[in-house]
PDB file of C-alpha atoms in Angstrom:
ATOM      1  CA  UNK A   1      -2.599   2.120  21.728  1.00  0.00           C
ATOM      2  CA  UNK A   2      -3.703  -0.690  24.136  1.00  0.00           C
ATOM      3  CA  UNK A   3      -4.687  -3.951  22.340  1.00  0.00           C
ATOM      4  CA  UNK A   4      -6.859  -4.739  25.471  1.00  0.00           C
ATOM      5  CA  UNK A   5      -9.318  -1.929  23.992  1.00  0.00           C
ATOM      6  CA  UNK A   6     -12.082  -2.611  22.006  1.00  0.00           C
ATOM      7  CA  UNK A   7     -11.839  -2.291  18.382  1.00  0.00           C
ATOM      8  CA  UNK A   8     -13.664   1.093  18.257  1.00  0.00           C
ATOM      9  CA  UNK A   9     -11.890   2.452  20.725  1.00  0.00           C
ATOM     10  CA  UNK A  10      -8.556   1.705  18.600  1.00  0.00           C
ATOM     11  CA  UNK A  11     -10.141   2.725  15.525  1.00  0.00           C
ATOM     12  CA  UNK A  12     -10.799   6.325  17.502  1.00  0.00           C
ATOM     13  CA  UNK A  13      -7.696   6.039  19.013  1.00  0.00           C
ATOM     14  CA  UNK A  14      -5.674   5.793  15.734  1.00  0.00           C
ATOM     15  CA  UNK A  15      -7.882   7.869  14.007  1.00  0.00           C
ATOM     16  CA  UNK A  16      -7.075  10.724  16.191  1.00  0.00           C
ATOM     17  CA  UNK A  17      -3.946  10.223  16.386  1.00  0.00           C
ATOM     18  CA  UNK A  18      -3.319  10.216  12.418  1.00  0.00           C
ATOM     19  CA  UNK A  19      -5.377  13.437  12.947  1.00  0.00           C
ATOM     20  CA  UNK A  20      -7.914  12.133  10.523  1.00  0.00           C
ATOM     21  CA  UNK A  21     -11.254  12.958  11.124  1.00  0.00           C
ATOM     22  CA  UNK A  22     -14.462  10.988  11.012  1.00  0.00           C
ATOM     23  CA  UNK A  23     -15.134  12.282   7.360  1.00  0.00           C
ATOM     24  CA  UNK A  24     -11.865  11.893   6.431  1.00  0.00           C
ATOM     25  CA  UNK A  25     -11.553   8.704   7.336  1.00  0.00           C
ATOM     26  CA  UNK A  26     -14.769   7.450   5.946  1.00  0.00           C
ATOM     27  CA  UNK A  27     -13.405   8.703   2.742  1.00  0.00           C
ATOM     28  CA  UNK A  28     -10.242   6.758   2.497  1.00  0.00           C
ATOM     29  CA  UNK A  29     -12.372   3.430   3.933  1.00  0.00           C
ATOM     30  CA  UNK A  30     -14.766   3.816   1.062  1.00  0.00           C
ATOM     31  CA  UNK A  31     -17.365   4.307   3.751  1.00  0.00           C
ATOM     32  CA  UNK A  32     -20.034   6.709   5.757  1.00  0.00           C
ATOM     33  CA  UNK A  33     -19.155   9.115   8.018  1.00  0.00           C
ATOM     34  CA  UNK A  34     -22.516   7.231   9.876  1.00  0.00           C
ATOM     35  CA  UNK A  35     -20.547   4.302  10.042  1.00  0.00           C
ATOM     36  CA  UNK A  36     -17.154   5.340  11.743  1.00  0.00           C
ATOM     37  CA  UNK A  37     -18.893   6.600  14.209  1.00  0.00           C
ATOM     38  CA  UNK A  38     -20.945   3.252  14.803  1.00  0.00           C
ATOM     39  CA  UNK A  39     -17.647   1.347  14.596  1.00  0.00           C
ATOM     40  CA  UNK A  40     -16.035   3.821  17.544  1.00  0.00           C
ATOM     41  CA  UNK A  41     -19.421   3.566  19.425  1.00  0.00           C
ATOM     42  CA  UNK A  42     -19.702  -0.478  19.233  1.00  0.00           C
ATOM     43  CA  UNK A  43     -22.354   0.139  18.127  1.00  0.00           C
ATOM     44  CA  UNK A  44     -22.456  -3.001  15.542  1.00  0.00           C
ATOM     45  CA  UNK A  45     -20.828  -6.265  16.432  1.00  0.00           C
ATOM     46  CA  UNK A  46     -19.577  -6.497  13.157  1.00  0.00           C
ATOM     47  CA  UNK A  47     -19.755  -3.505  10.471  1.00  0.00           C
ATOM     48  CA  UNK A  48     -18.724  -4.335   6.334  1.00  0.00           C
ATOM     49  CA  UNK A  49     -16.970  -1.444   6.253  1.00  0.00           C
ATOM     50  CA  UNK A  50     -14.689  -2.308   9.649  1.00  0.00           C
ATOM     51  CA  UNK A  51     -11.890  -4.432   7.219  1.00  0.00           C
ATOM     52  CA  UNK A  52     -11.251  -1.565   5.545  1.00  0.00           C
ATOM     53  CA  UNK A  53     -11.203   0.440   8.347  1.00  0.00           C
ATOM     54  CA  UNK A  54      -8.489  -1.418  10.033  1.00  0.00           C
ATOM     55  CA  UNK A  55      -6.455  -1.395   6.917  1.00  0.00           C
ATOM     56  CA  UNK A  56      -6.667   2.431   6.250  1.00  0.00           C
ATOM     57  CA  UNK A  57      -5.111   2.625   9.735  1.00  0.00           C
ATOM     58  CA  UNK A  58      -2.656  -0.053  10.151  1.00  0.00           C
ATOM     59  CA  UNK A  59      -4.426  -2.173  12.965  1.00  0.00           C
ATOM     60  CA  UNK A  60      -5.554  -5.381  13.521  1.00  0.00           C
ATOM     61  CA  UNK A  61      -9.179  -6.318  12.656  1.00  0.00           C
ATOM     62  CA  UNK A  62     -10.909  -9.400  14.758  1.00  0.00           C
ATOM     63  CA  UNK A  63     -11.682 -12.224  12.348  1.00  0.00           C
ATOM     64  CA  UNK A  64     -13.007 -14.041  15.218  1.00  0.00           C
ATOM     65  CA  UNK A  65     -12.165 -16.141  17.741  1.00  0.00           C
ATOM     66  CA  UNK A  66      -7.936 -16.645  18.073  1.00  0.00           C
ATOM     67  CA  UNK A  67      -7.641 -15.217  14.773  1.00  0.00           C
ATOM     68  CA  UNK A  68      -6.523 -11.276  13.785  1.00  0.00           C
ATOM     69  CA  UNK A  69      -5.578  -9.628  10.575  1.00  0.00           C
ATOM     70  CA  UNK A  70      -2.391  -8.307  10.065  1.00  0.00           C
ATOM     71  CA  UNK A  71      -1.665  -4.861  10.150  1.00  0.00           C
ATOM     72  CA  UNK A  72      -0.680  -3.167   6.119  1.00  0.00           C
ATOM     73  CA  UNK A  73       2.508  -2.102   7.493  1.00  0.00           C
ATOM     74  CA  UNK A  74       5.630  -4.004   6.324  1.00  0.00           C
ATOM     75  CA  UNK A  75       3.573  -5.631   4.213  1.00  0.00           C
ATOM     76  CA  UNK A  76       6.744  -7.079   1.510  1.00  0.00           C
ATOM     77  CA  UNK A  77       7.309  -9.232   4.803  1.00  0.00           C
ATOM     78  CA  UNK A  78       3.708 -10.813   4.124  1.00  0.00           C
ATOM     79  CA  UNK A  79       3.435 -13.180   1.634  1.00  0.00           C
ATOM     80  CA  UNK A  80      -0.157 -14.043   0.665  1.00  0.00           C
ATOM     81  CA  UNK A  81      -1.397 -17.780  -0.294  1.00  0.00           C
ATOM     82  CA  UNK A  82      -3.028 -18.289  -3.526  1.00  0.00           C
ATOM     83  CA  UNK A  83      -6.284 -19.002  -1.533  1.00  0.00           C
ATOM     84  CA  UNK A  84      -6.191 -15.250  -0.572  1.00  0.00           C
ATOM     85  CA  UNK A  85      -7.465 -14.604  -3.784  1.00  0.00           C
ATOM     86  CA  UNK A  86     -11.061 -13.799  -3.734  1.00  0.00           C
ATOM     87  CA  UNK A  87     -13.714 -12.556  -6.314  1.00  0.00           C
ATOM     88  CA  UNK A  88     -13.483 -12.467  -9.750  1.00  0.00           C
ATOM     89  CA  UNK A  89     -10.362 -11.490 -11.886  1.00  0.00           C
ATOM     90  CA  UNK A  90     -10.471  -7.827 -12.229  1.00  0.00           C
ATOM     91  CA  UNK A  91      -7.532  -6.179 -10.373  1.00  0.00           C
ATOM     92  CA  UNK A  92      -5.435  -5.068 -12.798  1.00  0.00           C
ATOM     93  CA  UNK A  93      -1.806  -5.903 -13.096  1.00  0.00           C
ATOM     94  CA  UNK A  94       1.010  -3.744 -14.691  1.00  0.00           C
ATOM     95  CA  UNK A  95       3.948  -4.017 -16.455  1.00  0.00           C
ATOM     96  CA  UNK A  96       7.125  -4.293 -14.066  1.00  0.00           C
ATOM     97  CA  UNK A  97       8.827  -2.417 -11.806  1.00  0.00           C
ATOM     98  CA  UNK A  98      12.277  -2.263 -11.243  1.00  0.00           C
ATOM     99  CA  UNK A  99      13.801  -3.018  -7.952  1.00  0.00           C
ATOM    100  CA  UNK A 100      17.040  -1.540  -9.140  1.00  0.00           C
ATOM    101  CA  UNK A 101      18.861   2.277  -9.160  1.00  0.00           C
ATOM    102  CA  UNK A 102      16.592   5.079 -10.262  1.00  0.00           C
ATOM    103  CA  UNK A 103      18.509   5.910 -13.351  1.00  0.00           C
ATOM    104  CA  UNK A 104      17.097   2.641 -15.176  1.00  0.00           C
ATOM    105  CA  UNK A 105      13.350   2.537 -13.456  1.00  0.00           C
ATOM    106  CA  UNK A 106      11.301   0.733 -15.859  1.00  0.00           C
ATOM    107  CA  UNK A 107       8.768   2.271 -18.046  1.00  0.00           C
ATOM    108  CA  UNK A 108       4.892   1.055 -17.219  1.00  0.00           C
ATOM    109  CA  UNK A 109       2.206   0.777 -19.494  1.00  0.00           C
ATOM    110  CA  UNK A 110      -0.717   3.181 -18.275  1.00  0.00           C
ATOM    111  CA  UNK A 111      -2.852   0.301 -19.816  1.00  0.00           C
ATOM    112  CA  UNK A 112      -2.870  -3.142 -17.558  1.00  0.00           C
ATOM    113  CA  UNK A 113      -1.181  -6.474 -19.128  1.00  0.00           C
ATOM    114  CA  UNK A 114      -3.077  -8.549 -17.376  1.00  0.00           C
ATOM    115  CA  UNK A 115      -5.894  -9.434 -14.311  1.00  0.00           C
ATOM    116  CA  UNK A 116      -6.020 -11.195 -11.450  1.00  0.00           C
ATOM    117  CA  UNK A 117      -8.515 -12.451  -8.747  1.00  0.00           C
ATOM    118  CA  UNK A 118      -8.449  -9.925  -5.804  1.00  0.00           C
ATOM    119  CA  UNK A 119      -6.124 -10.804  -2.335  1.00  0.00           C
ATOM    120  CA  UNK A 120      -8.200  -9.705   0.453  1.00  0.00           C
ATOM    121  CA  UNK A 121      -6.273  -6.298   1.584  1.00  0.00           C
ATOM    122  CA  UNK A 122      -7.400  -5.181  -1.547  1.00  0.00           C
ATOM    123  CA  UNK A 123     -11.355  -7.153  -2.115  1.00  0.00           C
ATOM    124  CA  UNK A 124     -12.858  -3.204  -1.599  1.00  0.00           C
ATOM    125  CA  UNK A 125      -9.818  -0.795  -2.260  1.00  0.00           C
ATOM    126  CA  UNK A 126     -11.303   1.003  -5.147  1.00  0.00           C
ATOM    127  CA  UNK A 127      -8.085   1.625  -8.226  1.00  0.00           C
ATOM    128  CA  UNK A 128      -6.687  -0.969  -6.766  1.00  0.00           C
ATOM    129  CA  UNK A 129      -3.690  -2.870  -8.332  1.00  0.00           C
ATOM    130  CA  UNK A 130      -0.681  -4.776  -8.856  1.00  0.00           C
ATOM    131  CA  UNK A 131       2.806  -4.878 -10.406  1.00  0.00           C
ATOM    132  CA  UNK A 132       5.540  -7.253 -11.026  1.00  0.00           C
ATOM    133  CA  UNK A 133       8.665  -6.540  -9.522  1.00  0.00           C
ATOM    134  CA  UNK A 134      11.935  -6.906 -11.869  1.00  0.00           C
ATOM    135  CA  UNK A 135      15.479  -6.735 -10.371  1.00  0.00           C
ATOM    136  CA  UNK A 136      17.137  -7.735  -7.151  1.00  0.00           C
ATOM    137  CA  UNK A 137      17.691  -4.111  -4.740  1.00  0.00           C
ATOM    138  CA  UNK A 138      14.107  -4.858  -3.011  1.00  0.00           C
ATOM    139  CA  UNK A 139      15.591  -8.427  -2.130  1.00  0.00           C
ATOM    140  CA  UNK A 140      14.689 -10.590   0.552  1.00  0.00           C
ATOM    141  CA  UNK A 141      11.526  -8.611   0.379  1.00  0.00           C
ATOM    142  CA  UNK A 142      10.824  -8.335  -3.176  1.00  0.00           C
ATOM    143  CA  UNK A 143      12.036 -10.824  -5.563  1.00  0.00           C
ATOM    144  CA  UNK A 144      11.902 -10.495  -9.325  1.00  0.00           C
ATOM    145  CA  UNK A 145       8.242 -11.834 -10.723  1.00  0.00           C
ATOM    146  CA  UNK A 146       7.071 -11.162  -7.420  1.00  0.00           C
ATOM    147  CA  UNK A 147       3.286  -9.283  -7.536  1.00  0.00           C
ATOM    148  CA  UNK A 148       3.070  -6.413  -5.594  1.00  0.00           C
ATOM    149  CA  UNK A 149      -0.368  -5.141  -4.164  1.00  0.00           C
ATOM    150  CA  UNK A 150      -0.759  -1.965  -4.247  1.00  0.00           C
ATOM    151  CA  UNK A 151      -3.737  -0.310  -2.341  1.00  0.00           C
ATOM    152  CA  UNK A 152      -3.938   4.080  -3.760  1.00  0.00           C
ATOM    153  CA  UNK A 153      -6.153   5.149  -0.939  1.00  0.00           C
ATOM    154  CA  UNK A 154      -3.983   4.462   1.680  1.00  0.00           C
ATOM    155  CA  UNK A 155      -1.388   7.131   3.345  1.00  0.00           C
ATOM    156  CA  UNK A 156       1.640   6.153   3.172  1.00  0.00           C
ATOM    157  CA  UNK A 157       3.832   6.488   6.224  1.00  0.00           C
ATOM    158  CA  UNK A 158       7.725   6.536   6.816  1.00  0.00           C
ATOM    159  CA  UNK A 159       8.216   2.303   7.295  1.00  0.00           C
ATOM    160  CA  UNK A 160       5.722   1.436   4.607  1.00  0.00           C
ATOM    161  CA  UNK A 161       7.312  -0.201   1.296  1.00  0.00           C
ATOM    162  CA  UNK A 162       5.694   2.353  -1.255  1.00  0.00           C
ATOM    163  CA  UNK A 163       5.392   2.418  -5.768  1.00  0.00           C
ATOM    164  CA  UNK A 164       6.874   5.827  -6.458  1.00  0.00           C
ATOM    165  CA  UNK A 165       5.892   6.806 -10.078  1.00  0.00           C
ATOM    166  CA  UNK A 166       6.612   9.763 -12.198  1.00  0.00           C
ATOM    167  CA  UNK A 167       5.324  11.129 -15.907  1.00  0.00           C
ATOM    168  CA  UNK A 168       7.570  12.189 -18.042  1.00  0.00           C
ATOM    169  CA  UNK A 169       6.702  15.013 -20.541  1.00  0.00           C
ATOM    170  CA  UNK A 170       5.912  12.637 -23.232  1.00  0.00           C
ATOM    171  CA  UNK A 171       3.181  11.337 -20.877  1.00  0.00           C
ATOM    172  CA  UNK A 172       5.304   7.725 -20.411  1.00  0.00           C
ATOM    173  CA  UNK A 173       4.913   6.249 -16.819  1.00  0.00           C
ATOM    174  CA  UNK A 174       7.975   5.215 -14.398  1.00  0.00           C
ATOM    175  CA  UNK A 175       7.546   3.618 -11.204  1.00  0.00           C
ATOM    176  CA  UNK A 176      10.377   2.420  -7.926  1.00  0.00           C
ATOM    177  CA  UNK A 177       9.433   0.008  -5.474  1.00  0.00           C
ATOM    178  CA  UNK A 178      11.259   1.449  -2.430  1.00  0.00           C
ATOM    179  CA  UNK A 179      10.983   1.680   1.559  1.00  0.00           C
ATOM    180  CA  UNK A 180       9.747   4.817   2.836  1.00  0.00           C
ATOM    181  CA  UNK A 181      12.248   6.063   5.211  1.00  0.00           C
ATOM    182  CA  UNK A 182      10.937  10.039   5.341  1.00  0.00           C
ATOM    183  CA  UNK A 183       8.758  12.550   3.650  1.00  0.00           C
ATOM    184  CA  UNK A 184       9.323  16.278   3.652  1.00  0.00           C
ATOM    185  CA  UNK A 185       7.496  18.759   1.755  1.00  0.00           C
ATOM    186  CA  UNK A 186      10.406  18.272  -1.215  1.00  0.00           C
ATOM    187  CA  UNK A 187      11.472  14.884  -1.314  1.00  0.00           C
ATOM    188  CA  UNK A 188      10.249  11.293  -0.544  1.00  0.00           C
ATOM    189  CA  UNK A 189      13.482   9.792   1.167  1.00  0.00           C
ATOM    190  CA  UNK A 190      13.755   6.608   0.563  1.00  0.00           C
ATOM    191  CA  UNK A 191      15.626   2.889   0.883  1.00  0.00           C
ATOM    192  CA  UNK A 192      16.476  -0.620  -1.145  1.00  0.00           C
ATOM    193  CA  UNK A 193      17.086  -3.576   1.224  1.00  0.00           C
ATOM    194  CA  UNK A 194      19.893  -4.716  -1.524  1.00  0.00           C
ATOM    195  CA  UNK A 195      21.275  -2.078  -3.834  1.00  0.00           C
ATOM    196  CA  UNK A 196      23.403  -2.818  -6.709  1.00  0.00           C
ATOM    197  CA  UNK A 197      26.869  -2.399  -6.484  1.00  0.00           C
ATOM    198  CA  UNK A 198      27.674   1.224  -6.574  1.00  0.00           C
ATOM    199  CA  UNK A 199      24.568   2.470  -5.664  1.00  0.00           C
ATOM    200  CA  UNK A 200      23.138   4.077  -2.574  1.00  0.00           C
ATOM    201  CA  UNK A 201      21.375   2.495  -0.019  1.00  0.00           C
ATOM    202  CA  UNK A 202      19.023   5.579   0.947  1.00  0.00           C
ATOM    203  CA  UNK A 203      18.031   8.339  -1.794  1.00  0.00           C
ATOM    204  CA  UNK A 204      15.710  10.707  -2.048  1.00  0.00           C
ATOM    205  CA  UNK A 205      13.654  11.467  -5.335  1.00  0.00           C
ATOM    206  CA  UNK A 206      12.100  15.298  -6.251  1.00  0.00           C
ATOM    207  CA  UNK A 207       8.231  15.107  -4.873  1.00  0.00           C
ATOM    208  CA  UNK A 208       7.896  17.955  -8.095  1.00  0.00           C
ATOM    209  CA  UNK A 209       9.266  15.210 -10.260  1.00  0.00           C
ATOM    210  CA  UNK A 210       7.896  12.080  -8.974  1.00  0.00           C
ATOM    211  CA  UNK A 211       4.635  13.081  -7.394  1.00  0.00           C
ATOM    212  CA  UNK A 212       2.893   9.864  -6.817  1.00  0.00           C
ATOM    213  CA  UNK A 213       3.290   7.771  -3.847  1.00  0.00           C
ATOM    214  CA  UNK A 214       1.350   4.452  -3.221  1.00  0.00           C
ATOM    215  CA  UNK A 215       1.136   2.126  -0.497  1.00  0.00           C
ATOM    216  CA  UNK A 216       2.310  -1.341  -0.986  1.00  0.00           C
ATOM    217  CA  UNK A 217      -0.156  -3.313   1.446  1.00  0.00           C
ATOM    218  CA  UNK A 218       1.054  -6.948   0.542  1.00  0.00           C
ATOM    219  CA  UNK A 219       2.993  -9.287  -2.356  1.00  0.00           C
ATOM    220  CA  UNK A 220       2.341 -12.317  -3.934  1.00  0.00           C
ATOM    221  CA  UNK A 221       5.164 -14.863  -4.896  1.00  0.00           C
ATOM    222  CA  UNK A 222       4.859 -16.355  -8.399  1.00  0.00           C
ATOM    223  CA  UNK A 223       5.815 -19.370  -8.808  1.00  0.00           C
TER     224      UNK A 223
END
């Protein structure tokens, strides 16, 4: 995709090449069919939904003049500033995940612990939220009482740094914060940057067993 292209012809570009359609897209944007469609036309110089847009699909948006947005993907490598935090405190926060092996992932509330003013990547992700990270394998990445943003409505795509979360029979919620090396119709395959001694670098967990996968679009470092 050529950067020297306008921004509606990248957001067409991408879209088509996700094999998304104009619906479909819409959908995951939070947004009208009518307005991908002006976005890929130019149609507007500047569109409320277009943010969003450019997040859904991993390209930069124009902020304006010398300034872009970063693109969601490796987002762990993007730490967001305090000031990011916009709005009024109601993204929910969860208890911890941890970055260690699978065998001890740490059992989440379904109920939040806490909220917290909105970063931008997530200002209109609807069920958006966070958790804080507990344990080391996610390291120089993650780091333990670091917040990770996650944004639901977002595919996730082999690269991304993804929440994988299962629920057990006695309804009790576990969640991984791993890189997302692979997925096949079975199995997410997956990474830790820093795995404890004796453990695997790469893994792969049962999609049957752990059938949630979100996108982690960005972190925030506690101090």
């Amino acid at each position: 995709m050529s950067m020297d292209n306008t921004f509606g012809q990248q957001v067409r570009e991408e879209r088509e090449r996700r094999g998304l359609s104009q619906v479909e897209l819409a959908h995951l944007a939070n947004t009208t069919q009518q307005s991908i469609d002006r976005i890929e036309r130019n149609a507007v110089s500047r569109s409320r939904s277009a943010p969003e847009v450019a997040a859904v699909l991993g390209i930069p948006f124009p902020l304006g003049p010398g300034a872009q947005a970063a693109a969601v993907s490796q987002a762990a490598q993007q730490m967001l500033p305090k000031s990011d935090l916009v709005g009024g405190a109601d993204l929910p926060i969860y208890a911890s995940v941890r970055g260690g092996s699978i065998d001890d992932s740490v059992l989440v509330s379904p109920e939040p612990i806490d909220y917290v003013k909105r970063p931008e990547p997530l200002a209109r992700a609807k069920n958006g939220y966070g958790i804080f990270v507990v344990g080391d394998s996610m390291e120089p990445a993650f780091r333990q009482g670091d917040l990770a943003l996650i944004h639901p409505n977002l595919p996730p795509k082999a690269g991304d740094e993804v929440v994988v979360c299962s629920i057990d029979v006695n309804q009790e919620h576990y969640a991984v914060l791993k890189l997302l090396t692979k997925v096949t119709a079975d199995h997410w395959h997956l990474k830790q940057y820093n795995p404890p001694e004796g453990e695997p670098a790469e893994f792969k967990l049962d999609r049957r067993e752990w059938p949630i996968c979100h996108l982690v679009v960005g972190s925030y470092r506690r101090r």
